[in-house]
CSV table of C-alpha atoms in Angstrom, one decimal:
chain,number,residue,atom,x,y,z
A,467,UNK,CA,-33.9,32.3,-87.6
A,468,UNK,CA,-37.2,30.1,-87.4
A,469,UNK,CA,-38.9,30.5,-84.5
A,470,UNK,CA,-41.2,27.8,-83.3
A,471,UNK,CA,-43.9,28.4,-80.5
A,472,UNK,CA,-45.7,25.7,-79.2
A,473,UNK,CA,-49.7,25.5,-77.6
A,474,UNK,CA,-50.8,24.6,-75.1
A,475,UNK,CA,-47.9,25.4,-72.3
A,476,UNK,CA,-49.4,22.5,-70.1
A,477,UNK,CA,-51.8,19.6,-71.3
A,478,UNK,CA,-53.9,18.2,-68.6
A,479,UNK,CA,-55.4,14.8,-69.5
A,480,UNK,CA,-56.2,11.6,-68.0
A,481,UNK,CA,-54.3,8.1,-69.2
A,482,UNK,CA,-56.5,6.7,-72.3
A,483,UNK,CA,-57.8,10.6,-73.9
A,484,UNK,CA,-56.5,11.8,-77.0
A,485,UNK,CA,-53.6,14.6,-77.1
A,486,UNK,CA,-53.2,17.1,-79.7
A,487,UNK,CA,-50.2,19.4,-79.8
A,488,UNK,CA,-49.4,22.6,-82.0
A,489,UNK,CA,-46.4,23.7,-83.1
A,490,UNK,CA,-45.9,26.8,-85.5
A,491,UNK,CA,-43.2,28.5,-86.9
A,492,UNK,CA,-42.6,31.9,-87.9
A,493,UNK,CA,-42.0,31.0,-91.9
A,494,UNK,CA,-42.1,28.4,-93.4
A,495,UNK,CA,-40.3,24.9,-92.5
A,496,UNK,CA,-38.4,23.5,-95.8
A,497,UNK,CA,-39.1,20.2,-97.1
A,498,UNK,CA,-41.7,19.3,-94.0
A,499,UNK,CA,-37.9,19.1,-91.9
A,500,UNK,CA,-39.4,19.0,-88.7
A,501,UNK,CA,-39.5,16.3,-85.2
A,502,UNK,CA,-41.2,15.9,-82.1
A,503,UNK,CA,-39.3,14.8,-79.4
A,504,UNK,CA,-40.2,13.7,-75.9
A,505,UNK,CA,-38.1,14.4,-72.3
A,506,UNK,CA,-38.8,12.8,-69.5
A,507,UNK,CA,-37.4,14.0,-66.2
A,508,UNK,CA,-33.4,13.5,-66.1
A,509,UNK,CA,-33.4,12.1,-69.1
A,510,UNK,CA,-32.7,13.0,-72.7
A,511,UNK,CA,-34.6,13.5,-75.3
A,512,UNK,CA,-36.0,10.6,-77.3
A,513,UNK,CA,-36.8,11.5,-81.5
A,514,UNK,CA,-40.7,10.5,-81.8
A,515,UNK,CA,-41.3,12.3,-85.4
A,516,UNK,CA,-39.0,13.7,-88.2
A,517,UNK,CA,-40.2,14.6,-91.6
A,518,UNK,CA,-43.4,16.1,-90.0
A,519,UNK,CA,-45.4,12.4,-89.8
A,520,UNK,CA,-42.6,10.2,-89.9
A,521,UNK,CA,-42.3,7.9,-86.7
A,522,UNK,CA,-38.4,7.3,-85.6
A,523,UNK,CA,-37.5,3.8,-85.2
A,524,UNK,CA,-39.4,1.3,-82.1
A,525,UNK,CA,-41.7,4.6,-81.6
A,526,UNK,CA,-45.6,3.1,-80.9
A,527,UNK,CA,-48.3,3.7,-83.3
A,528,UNK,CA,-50.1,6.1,-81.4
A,529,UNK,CA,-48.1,8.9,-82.0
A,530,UNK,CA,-48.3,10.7,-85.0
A,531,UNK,CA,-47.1,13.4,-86.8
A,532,UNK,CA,-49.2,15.7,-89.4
A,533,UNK,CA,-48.8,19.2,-91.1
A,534,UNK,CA,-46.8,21.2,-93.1
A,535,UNK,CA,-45.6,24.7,-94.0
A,536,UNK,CA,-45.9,26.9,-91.0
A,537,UNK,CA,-48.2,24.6,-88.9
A,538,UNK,CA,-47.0,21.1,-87.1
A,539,UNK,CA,-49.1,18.7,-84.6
A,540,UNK,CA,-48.4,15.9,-83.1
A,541,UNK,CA,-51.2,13.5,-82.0
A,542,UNK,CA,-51.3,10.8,-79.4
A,543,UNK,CA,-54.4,9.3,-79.9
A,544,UNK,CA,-54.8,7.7,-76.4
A,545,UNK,CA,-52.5,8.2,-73.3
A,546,UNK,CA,-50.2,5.6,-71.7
A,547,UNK,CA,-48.9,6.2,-68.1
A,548,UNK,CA,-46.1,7.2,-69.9
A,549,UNK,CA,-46.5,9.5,-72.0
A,550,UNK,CA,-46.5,12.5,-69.6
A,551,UNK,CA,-43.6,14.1,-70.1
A,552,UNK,CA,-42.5,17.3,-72.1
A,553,UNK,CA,-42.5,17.3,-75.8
A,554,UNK,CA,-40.4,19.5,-78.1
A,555,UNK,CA,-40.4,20.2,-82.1
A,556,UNK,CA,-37.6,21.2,-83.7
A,557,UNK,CA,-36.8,22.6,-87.2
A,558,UNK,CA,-34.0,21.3,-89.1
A,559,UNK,CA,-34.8,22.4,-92.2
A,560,UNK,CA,-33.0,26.2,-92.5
A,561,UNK,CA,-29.1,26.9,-91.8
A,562,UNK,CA,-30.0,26.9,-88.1
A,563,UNK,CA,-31.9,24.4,-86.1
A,564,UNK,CA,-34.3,25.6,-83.4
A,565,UNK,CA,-36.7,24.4,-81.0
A,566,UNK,CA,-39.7,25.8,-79.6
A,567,UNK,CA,-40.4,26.1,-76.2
A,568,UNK,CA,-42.0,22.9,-75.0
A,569,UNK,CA,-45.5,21.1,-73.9
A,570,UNK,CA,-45.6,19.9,-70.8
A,571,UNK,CA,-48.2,17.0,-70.8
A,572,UNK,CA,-49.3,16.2,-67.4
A,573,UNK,CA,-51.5,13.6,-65.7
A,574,UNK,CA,-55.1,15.5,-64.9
B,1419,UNK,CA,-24.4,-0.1,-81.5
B,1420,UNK,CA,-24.7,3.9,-81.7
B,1421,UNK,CA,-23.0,5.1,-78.2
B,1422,UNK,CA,-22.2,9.6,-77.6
B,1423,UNK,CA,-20.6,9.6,-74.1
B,1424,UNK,CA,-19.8,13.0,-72.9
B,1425,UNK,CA,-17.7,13.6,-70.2
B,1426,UNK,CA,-18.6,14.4,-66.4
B,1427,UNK,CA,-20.4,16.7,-64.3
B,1428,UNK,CA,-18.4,20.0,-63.8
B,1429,UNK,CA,-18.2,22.8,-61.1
B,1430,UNK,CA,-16.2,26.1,-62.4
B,1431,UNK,CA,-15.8,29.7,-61.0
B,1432,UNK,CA,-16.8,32.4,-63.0
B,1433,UNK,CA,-14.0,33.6,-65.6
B,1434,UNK,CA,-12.8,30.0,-65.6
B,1435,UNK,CA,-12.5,28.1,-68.8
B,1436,UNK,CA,-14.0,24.0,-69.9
B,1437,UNK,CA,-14.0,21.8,-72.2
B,1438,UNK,CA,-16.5,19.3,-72.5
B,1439,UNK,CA,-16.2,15.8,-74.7
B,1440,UNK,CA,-18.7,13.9,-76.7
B,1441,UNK,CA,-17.0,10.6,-77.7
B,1442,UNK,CA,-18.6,8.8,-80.7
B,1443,UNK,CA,-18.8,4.7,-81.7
B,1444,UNK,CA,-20.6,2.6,-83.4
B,1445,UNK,CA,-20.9,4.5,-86.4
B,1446,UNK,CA,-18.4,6.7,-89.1
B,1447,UNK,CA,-17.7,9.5,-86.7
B,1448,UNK,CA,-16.5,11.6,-89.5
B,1449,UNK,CA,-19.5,11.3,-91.8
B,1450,UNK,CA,-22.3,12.3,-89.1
B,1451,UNK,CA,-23.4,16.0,-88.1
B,1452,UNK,CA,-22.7,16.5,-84.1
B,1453,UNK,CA,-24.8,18.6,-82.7
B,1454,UNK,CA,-24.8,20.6,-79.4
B,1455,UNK,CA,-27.9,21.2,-77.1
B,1456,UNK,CA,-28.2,23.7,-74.1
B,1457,UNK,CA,-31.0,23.0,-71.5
B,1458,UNK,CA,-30.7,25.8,-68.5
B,1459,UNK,CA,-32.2,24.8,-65.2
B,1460,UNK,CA,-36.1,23.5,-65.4
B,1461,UNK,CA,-36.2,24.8,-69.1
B,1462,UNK,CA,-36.2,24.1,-72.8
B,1463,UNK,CA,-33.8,23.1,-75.5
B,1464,UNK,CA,-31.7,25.0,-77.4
B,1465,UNK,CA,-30.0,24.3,-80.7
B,1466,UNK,CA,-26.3,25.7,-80.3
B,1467,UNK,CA,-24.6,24.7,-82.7
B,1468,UNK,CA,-23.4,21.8,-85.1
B,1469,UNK,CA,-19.8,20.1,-86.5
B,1470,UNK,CA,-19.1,18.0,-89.2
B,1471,UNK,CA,-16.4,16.2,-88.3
B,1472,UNK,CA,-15.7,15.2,-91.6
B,1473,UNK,CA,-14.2,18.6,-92.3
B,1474,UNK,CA,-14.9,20.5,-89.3
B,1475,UNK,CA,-17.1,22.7,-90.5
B,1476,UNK,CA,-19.2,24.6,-88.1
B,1477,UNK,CA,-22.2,26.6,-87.7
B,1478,UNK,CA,-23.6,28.2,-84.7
B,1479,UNK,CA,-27.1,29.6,-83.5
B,1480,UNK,CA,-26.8,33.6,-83.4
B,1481,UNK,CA,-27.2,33.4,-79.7
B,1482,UNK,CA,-24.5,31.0,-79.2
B,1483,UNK,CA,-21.8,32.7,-81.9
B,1484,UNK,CA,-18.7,34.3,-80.1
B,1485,UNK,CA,-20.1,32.4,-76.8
B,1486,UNK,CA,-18.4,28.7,-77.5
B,1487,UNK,CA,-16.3,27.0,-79.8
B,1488,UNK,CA,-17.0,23.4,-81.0
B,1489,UNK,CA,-14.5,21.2,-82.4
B,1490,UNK,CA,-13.9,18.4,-83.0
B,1491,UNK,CA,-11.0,15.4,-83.3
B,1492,UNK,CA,-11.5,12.6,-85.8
B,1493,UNK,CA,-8.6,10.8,-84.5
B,1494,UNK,CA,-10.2,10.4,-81.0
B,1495,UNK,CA,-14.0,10.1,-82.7
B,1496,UNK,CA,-14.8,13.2,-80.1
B,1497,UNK,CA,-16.1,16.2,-80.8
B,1498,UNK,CA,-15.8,19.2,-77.6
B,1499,UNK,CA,-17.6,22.3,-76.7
B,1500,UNK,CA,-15.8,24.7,-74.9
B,1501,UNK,CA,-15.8,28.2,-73.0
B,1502,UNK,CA,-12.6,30.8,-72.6
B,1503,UNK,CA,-15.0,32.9,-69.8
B,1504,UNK,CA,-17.7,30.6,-67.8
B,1505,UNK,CA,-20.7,33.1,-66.7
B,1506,UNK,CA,-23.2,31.7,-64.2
B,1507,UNK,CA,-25.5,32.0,-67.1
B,1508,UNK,CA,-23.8,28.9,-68.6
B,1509,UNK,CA,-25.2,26.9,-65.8
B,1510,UNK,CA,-27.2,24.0,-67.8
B,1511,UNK,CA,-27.2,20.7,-68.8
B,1512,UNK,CA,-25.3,20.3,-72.1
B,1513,UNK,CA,-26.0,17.3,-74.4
B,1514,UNK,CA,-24.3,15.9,-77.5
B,1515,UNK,CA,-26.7,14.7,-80.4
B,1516,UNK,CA,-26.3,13.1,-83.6
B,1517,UNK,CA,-28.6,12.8,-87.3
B,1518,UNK,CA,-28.4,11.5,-90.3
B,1519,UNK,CA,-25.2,12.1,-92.7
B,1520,UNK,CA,-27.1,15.0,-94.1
B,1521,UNK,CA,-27.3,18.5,-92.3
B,1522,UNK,CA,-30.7,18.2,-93.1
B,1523,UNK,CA,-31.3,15.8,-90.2
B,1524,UNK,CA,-32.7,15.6,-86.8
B,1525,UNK,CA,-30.9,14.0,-83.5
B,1526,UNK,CA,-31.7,10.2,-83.3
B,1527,UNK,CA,-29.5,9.8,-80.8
B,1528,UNK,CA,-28.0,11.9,-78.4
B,1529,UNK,CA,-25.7,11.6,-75.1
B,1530,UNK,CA,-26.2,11.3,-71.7
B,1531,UNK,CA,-25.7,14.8,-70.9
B,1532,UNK,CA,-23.2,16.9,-68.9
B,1533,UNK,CA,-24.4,19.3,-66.3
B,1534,UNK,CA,-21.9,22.1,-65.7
B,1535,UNK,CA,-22.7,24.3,-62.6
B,1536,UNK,CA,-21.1,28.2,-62.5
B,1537,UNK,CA,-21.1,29.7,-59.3
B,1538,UNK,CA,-18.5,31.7,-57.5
């Protein structure tokens, strides 16, 4: 099984700074398969990414997507008010899925 | 439009058994993966498992293996995840998700969720 673990736990930034965020698996992700998804609070998850820099449909052009192999980021290059909120990756590229853990992007 | 409604919020004792529903429209039901996500209280996903409904064939995470049984039935456009023994430990939101027609696809859309709650 593919283990993805995500850095930072917590982001702190204020609305308008960049945000990077790492994923990185334990071997190596076939075919680029991975997403970025965000949660918001009593919601479900919304697909931002798949293919590693592939932006799902009506997702804005600030985010983005970039890597490959064992090492994933996503990039939002300058923070709306709603943007904080908790973002996932996920492998789909082995016979199991997996997620990792989470970011938690809050409002500093 | 592309609608998974899953079915209501439960309350069970421990040892009892559920079934939860996923119902499907708006696309071919029976050529799309179904997948099944596990968020426990104030935590993260977790993959599962998956069904193509298709055939019904089925894989599961190893942690989820022997734990739950997904199915699914065409006829209805639902697909189910289900428990023989509810622990406490199953307490979690449960959500239904959908890719592409290949395995080899991530959630685009997913359903509302069901929170089932374990406690004696």
């Amino acid at each position: 099984e593919i283990v993805l673990t995500q850095s930072p736990g917590t982001l702190s930034l204020s609305p308008g700074e960049r945000a990077t965020l790492s994923c990185r698996a334990s071997q190596s992700v076939s075919s680029s398969y991975l997403a970025w998804y965000q949660q918001k609070p009593g919601q479900a998850p919304r697909l931002l990414i798949y293919g590693a820099s592939s932006r799902a449909t009506g997702i804005p052009d600030r985010f983005s997507g970039s890597g490959s192999g064992t090492d994933f980021t996503l990039t939002i290059s300058r923070l709306e008010p709603e943007d904080f909120a908790v973002y996932y990756c996920q492998q789909y590229g082995s016979s199991r899925y997996t997620f990792g853990q989470g970011t938690k992007l809050e409002i500093k | 439009e592309v609608q998974l409604v899953q079915s209501g919020a439960e309350v069970k004792k421990p040892g009892e058994s559920l079934k939860i529903s996923c119902k499907g429209s708006g696309y071919s039901f029976t050529s799309y993966w179904i997948g099944w996500v596990r968020q426990m209280p104030g935590k993260g996903l977790e993959w599962m498992g998956i069904i193509y409904p298709g055939d019904s064939d089925t894989r599961y995470s190893p942690s989820f293996q022997g734990q739950v049984t997904i199915s699914a039935d065409k006829s209805i456009s639902t697909a189910y995840l289900q428990w023989s023994s509810l622990k406490a430990s199953d307490t979690a939101m449960y959500y239904c998700a959908i890719g592409g027609g290949s395995y080899y696809a991530p959630f685009d859309y997913w359903g509302q969720g069901t929170l089932v709650t374990v406690s004696s």
